[in-house]
Coordinates of C-alpha atoms in Angstrom, one line a residue:
Chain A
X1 CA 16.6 -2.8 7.7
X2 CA 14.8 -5.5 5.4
X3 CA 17.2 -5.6 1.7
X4 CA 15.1 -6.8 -1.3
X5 CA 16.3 -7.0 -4.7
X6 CA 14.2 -5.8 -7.7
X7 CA 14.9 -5.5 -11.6
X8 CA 16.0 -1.6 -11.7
X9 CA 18.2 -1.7 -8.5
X10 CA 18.4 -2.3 -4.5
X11 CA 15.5 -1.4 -2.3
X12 CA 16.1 -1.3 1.9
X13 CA 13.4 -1.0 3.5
X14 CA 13.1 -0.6 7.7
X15 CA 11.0 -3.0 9.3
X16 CA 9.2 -0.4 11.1
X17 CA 8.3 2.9 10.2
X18 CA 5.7 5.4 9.7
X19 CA 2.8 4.7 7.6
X20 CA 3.6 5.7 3.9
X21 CA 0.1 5.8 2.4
X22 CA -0.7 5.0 -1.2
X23 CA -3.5 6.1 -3.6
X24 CA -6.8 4.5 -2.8
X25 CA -6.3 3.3 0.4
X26 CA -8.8 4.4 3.3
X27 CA -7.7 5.6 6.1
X28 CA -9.3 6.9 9.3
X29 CA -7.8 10.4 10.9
X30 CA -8.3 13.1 13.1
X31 CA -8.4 16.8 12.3
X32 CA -5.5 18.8 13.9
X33 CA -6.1 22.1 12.2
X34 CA -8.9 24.4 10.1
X35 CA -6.7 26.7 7.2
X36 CA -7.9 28.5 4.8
X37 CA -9.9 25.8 2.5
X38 CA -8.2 22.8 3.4
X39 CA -8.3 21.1 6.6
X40 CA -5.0 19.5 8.2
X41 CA -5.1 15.2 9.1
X42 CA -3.4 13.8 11.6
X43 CA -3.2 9.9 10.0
X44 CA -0.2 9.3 11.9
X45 CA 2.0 9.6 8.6
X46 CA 5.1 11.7 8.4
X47 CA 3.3 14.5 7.9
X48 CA -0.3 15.7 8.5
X49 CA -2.7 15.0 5.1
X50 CA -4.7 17.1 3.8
X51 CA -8.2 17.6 3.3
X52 CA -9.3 20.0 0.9
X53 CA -12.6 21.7 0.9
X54 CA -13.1 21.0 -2.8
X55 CA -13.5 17.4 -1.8
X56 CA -15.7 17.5 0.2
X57 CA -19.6 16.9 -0.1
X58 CA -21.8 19.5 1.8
X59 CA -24.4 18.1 4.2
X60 CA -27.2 17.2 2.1
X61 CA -25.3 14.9 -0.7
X62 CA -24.2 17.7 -2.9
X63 CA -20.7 17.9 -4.3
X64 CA -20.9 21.5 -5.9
X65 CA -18.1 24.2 -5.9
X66 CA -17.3 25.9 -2.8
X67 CA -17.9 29.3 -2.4
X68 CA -16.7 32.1 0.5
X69 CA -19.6 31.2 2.5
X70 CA -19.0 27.6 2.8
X71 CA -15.5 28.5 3.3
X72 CA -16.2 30.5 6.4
X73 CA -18.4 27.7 7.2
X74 CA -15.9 25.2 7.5
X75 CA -15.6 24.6 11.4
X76 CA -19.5 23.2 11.3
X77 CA -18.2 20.8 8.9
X78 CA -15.2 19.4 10.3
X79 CA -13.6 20.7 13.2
X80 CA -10.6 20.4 15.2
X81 CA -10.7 16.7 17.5
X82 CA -13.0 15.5 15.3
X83 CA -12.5 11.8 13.4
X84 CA -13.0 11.3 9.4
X85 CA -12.6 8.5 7.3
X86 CA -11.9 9.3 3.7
X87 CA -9.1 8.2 0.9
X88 CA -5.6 8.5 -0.1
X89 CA -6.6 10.9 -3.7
X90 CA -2.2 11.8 -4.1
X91 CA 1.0 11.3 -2.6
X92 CA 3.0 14.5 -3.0
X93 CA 5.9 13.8 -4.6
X94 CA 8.4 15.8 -2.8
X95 CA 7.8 15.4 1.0
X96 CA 5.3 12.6 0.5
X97 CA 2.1 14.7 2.0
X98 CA -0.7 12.7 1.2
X99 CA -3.8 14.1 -0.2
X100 CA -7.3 12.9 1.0
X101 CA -10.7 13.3 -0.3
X102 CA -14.2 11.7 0.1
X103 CA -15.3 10.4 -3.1
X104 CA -18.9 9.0 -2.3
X105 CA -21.3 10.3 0.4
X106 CA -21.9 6.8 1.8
X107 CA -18.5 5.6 3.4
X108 CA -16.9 8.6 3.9
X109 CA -17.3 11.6 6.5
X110 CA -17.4 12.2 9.7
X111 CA -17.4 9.4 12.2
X112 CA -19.9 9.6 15.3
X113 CA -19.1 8.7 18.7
X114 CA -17.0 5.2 18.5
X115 CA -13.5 4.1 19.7
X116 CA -10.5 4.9 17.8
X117 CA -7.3 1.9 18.0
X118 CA -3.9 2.6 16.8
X119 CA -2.3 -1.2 15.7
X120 CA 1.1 -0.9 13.6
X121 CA -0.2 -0.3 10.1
X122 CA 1.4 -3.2 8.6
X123 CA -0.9 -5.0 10.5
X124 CA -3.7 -3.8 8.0
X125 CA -4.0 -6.1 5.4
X126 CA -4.8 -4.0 1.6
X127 CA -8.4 -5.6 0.5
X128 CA -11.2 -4.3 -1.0
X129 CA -13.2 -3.9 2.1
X130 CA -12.7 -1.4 4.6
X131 CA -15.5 -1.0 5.8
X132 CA -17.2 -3.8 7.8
X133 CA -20.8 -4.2 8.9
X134 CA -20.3 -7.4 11.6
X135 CA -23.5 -9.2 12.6
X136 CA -22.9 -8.0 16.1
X137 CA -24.7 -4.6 15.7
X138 CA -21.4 -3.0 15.4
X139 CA -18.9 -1.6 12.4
X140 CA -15.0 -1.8 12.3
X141 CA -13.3 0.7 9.6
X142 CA -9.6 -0.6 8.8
X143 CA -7.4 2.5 8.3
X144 CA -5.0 1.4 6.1
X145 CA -2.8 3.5 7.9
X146 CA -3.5 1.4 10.9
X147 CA -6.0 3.7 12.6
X148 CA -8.8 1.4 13.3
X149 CA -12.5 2.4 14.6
X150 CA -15.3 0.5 16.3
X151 CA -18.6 2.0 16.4
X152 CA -22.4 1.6 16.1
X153 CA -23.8 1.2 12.3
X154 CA -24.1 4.6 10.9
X155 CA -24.9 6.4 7.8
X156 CA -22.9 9.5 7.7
X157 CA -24.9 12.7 8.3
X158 CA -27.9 10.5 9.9
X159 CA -28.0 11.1 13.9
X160 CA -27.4 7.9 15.9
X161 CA -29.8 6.7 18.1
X162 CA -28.4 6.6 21.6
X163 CA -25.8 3.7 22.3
X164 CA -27.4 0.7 24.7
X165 CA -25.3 -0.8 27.2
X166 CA -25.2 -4.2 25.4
X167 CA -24.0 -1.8 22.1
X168 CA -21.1 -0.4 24.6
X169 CA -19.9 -3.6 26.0
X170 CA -19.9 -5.1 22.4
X171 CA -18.2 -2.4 20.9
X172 CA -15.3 -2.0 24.2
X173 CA -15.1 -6.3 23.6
X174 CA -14.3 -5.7 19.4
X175 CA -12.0 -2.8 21.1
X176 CA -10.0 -5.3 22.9
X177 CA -9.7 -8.0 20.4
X178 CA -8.1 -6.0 18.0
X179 CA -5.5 -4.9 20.5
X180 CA -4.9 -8.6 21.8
X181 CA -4.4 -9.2 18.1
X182 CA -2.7 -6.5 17.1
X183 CA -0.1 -7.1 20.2
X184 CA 0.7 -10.3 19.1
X185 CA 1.6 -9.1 15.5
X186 CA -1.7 -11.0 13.5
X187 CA -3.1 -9.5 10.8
X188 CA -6.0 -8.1 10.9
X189 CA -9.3 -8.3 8.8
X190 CA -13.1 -8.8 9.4
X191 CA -12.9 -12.5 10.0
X192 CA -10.4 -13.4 12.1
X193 CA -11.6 -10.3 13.9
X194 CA -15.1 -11.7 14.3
X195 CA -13.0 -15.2 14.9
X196 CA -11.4 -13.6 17.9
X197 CA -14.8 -11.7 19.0
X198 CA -16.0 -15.4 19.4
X199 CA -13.5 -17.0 21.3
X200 CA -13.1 -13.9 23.9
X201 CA -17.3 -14.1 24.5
X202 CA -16.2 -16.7 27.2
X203 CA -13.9 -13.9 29.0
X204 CA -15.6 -10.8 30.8
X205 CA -15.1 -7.4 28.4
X206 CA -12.2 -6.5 31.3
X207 CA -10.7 -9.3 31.3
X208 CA -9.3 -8.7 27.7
X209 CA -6.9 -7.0 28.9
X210 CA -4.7 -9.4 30.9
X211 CA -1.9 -10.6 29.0
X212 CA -2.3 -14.1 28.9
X213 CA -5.7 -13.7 27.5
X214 CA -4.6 -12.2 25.2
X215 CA -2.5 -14.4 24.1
X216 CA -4.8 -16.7 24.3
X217 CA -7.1 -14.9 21.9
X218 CA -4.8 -14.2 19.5
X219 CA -3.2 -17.7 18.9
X220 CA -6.3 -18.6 18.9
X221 CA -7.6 -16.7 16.5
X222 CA -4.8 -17.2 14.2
X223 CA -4.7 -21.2 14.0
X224 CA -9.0 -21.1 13.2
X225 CA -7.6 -18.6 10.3
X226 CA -5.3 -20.9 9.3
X227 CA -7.3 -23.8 9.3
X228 CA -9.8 -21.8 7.3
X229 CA -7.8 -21.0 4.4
X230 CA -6.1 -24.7 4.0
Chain B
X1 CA 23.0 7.7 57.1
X2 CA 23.9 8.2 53.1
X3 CA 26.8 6.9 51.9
X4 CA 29.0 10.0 50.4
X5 CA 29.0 10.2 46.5
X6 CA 30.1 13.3 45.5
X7 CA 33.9 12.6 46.2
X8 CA 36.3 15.2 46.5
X9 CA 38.5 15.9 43.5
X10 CA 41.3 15.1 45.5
X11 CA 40.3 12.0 47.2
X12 CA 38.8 10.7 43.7
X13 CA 42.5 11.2 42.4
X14 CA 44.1 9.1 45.0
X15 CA 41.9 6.3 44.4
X16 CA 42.5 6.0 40.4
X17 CA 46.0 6.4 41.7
X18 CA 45.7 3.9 44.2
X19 CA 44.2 1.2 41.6
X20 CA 46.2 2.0 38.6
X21 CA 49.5 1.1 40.8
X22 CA 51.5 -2.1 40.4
X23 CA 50.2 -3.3 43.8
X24 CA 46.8 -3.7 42.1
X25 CA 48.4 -5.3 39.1
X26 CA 47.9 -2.8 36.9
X27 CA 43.8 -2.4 37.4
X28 CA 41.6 0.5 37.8
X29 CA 39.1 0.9 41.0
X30 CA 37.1 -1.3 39.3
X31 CA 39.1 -3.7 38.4
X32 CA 38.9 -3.0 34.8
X33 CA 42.4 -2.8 32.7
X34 CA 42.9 0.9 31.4
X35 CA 41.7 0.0 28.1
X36 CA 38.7 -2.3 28.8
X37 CA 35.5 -0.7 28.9
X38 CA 32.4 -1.8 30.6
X39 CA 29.9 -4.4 29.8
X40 CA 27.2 -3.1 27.5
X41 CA 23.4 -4.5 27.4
X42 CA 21.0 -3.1 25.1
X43 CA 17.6 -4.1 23.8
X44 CA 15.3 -2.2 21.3
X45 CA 11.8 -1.5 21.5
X46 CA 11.3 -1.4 24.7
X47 CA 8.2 1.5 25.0
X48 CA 5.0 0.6 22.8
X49 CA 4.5 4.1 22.8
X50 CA 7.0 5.9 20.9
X51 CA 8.0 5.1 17.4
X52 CA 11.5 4.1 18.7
X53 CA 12.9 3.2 21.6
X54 CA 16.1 1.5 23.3
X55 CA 17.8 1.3 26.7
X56 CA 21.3 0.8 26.6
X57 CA 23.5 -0.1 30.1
X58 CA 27.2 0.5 30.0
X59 CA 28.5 -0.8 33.6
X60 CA 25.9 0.8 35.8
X61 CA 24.9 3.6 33.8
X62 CA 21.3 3.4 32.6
X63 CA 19.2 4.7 29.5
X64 CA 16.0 5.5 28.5
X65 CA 15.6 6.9 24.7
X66 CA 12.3 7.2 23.3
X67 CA 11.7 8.9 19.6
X68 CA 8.7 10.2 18.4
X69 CA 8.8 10.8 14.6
X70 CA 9.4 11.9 11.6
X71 CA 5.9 14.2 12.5
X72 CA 4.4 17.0 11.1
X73 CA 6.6 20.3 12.7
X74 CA 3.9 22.0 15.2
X75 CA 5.8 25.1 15.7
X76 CA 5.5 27.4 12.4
X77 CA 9.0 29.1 13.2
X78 CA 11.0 25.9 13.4
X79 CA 9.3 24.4 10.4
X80 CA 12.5 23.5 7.7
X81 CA 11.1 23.5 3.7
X82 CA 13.6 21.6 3.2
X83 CA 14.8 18.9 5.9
X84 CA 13.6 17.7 8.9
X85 CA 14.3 19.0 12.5
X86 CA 15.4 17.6 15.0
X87 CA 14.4 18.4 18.8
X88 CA 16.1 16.7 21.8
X89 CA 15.3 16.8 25.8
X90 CA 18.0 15.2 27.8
X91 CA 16.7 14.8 31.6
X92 CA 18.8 13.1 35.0
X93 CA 15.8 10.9 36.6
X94 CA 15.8 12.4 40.6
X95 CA 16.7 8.7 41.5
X96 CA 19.1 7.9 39.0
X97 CA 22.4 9.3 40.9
X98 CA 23.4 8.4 44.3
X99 CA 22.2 11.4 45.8
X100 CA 18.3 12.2 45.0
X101 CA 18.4 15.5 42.6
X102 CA 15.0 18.0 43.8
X103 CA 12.7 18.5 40.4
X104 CA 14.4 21.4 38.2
X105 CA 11.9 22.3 35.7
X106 CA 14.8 23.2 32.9
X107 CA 18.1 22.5 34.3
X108 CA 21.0 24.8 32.3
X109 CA 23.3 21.5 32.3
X110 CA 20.1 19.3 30.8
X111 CA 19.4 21.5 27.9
X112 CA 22.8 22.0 27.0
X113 CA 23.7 17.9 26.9
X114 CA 19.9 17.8 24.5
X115 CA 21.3 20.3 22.2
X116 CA 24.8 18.4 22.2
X117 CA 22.9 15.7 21.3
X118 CA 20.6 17.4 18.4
X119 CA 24.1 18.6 16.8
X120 CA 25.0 15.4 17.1
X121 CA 22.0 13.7 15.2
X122 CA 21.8 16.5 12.8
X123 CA 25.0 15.4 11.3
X124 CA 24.0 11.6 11.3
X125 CA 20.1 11.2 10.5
X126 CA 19.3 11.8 6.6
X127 CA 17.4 14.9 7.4
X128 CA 16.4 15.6 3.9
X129 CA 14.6 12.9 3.1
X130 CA 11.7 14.3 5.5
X131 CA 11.0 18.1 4.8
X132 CA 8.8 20.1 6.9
X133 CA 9.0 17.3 10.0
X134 CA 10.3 17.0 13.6
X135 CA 12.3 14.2 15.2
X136 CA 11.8 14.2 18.9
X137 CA 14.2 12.5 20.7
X138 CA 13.8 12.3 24.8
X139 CA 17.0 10.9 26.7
X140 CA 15.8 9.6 30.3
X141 CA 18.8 8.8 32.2
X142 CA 17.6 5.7 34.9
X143 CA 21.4 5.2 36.6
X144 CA 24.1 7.3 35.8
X145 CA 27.7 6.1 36.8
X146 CA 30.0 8.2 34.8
X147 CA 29.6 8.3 30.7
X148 CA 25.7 9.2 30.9
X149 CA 26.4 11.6 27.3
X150 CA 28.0 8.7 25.6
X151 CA 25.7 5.9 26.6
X152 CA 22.8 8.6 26.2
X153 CA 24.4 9.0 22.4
X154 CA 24.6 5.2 21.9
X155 CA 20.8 4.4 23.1
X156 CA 19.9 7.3 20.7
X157 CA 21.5 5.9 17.7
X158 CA 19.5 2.7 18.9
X159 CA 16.2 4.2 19.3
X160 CA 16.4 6.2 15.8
X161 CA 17.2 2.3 14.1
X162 CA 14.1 1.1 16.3
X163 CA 11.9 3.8 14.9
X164 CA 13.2 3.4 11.4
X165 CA 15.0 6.2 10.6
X166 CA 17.5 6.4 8.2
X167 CA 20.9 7.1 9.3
X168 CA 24.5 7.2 7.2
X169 CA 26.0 5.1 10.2
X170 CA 25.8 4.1 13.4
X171 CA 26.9 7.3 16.2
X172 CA 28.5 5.4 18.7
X173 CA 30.3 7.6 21.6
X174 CA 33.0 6.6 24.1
X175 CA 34.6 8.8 27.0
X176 CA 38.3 8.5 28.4
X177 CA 40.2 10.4 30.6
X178 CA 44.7 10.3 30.3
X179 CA 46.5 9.0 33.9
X180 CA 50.3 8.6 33.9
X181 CA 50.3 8.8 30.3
X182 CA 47.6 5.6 29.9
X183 CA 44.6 6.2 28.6
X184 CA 41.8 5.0 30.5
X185 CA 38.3 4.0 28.0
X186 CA 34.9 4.3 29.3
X187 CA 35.7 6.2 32.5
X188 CA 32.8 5.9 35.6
X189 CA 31.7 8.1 38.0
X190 CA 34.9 8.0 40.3
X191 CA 37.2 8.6 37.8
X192 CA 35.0 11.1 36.3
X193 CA 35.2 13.5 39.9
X194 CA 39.1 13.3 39.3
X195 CA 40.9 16.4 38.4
X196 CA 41.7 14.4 35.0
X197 CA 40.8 15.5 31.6
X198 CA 37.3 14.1 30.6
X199 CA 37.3 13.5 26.8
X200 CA 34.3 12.7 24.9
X201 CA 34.1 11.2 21.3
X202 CA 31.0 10.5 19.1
X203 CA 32.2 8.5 16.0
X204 CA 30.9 7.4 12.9
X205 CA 32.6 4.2 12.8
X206 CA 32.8 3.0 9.6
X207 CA 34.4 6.0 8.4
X208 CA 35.5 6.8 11.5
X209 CA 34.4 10.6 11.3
X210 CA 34.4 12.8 14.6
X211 CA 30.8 14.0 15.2
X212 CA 31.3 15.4 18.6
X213 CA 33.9 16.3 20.8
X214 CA 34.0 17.3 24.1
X215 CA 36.4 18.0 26.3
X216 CA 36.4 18.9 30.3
X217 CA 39.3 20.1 32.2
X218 CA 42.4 20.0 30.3
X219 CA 44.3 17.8 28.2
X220 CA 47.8 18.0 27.1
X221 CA 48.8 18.3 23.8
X222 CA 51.1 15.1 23.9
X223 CA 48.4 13.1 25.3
X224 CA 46.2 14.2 22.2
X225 CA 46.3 11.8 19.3
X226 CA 47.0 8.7 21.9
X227 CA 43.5 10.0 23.3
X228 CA 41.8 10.6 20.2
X229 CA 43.2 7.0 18.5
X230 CA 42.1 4.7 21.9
X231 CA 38.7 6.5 22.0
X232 CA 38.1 5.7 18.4
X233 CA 38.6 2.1 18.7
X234 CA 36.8 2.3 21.8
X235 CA 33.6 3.6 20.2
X236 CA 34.4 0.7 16.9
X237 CA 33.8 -2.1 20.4
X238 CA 30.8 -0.2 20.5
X239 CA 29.5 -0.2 17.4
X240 CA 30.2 -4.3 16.8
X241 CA 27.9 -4.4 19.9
X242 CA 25.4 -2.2 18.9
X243 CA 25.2 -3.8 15.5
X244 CA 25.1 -7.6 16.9
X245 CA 21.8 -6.0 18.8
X246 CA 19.5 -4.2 15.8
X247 CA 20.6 -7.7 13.8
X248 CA 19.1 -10.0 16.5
X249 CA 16.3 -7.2 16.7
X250 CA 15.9 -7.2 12.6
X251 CA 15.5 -10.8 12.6
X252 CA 13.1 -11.3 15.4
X253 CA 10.7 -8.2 14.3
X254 CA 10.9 -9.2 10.8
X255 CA 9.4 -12.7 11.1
X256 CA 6.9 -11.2 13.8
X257 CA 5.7 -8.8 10.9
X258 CA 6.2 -11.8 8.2
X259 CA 7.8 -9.5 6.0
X260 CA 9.4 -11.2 2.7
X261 CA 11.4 -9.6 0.5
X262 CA 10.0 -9.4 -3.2
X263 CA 11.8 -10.2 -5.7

């Protein structure tokens, strides 16, 4: 456990634990469960969060007030198995439940076809950026609660045009970069993400995956950050 | 041809008896002194799955702990408004005694050593900090040589600390068993197939509460607080042990994680 001293009193912390979530942070989850006007998250918190059907916008843009059809309609929105990225509206006092809702139409929703990371969510440093449109064609959401997704550029609601090969491969590469990273305990955000996506273009995608690569990778990729920032 | 393991209750008897004479100086079959226990190794964070996990050796008994948790409670009945749960699954891996056990699906022995073990932790972990939750513990046991409850108790109390839980104190558990009128700590498999009394204790250390006791064949009531008294201590080497490990653990995960305190 990690002690720290603060004005009112004593604070010990562990140094690993569950993700705790706080209000505005983004994080990505999965639905584990359709109730009655609210939908149940699993973000890999204590408990499962929750999604309420009031804060939600309807296909189409439009944030209007839910009535008994559109609760009976709630499986075509979101259902079970299925990945959202929204944010942290209220921590419940209590039992610490978080609360999520999707505040604009543009960020937030359901995500298409992608691959979902799970990296301790320490690892996820708190910026104002999320949500990260890298030159390669591909996007990376950073759950604050350490849920991470790769996937094609999408706008939520739009259909995706099918995925290339070359789109696969790049996505699978940015897939195993943030693991390398994430195994060797650096922080991750866009840059040294797209940092480490440069040095491993010299490795095949599978070959991400041996240990000393990496390693390799992520040293790497965390002395060009340093260098950056000094 | 396969070496026998099982040993008669008898024949086991004769050779703690045989060790613990003066031709042997005084030493068990082993070579241990009564009151020395075995060597303990532990590390934490051993799975990348779970949230915790720890395996802990005492002599040649092995194990596996891994805890998934605090999580959202799945099953509606077991759901607590106001504390967390806590389930436990304690399992004998088919290679990990000297005679290869055949795949039970729920063993009556197995389910009764995980509930032990719930009781246990339900005392210890601060349940009520996490309402509505579920603490799943699984106890693999790799090698078992005697003591497999206690050293499955003391890689718990590991894993939980690995995983972050809080806890009012370490749970560390010792076994003995009373020859001659010694007391014999951290008995092994041989002396465990002895008629002797087989006396478990999980401990609380600092306050040195009992949290579980159990006790197999029979103890006499003269032997009792020499018993209970050498078992405690035993299980305070335990827990200076234990504590040396999450400290080297704390230190090394800390700076991995580049956590600073704020002040």
């Amino acid at each position: 456990a990690v002690v720290s001293t603060q004005s009112t009193g004593v604070s010990v912390r562990s140094v690993s634990s569950r993700y705790r979530g706080e209000v505005g942070d983004i994080v990505v989850g999965r639905i584990t469960e359709v109730q009655q006007k609210k939908w149940k998250v699993d973000c890999g918190s204590r408990l499962d969060c929750q999604l309420q059907l009031s804060s939600v916008y309807l296909p189409g843009n439009v944030l209007r007030r839910k009535n008994l059809n559109d609760e009976l309609m709630m499986r075509e929105y979101f259902s079970e198995g299925d990945l959202i990225c929204a944010e942290v509206a209220e921590v419940g006092n209590l039992d610490g439940m978080l609360k999520i809702h999707m505040r604009t139409h543009e960020k937030y929703g359901k995500l298409p076809e992608g691959l979902l990371i799970k990296v301790p969510s320490v690892l996820i440093k708190r910026s104002k950026l999320h949500f990260h449109r890298l030159p390669c064609n591909a996007t990376v959401i950073l759950g604050s609660n350490g849920f991470v997704w790769v996937g094609p550029h999408f706008i939520p609601e739009q259909p995706i045009e099918a995925i290339s090969m070359t789109l696969r491969e790049t996505i699978a590469r940015l897939g195993n970069v943030i693991r390398a990273l994430a195994a060797y305990g650096v922080q991750l955000f866009d840059t040294i993400i797209l940092t480490g996506y440069d040095i491993s273009l010299k490795y095949k995608v599978k070959e991400l995956l041996k240990p000393e690569v990496m390693e390799h990778i992520a040293q790497e990729s965390y002395e060009h950050s340093q260098h950056q920032t000094l | 041809q396969v070496k026998e393991w099982t040993v008669d209750a008898a024949a086991a008897y004769d050779i703690i008896s045989s060790g613990i004479n003066a031709e042997y100086g005084g030493l068990r079959c082993d070579g241990r002194r009564p009151q020395e226990m075995r060597k303990l190794k532990s590390e934490l964070g051993v799975s990348e799955g779970p949230d915790g996990s720890a395996i802990v050796e005492q002599g040649y008994t092995k194990v596996l702990v891994s805890v998934f948790g605090p999580h959202e409670c799945v099953n509606r009945n077991l759901r607590d408004h106001e504390k967390a749960i806590i389930r436990c699954s304690y399992n004998l891996a088919s290679f990990g005694s000297g005679v290869r056990k055949k795949k039970m699906v729920s063993d009556k022995k197995s389910t009764e050593v995980g509930v032990m073990i719930q009781n246990t932790f339900e005392a210890a972990v601060m349940l009520d900090k996490f309402p509505k939750s579920q603490i799943d513990i699984y106890v693999q046991v790799l090698q078992g040589d005697g003591g497999e409850r206690c050293v499955a108790i003391n890689a718990t109390t590991l894993a939980l600390i690995n995983a972050g839980i809080p806890m009012k104190d370490y749970v560390c558990a010792c076994a003995a068993t009373v020859y001659q009128d010694s007391v014999l700590l951290d008995i092994n498999h041989l002396e465990e197939s002895s008629r002797g009394p087989l006396f478990m204790l999980a401990v609380m250390p600092r306050t040195e509460s009992i949290v579980q006791l159990q006790l197999d064949h029979r103890l006499h009531n003269d032997h009792l607080d020499k018993v209970v008294k050498e078992t405690i201590q035993g299980c305070r080497n335990i827990q200076v042990l234990l504590d040396r490990q999450v400290k080297e653990w704390t230190v090394e995960a800390a700076a991995a994680y580049d956590i600073k305190p704020r002040v």
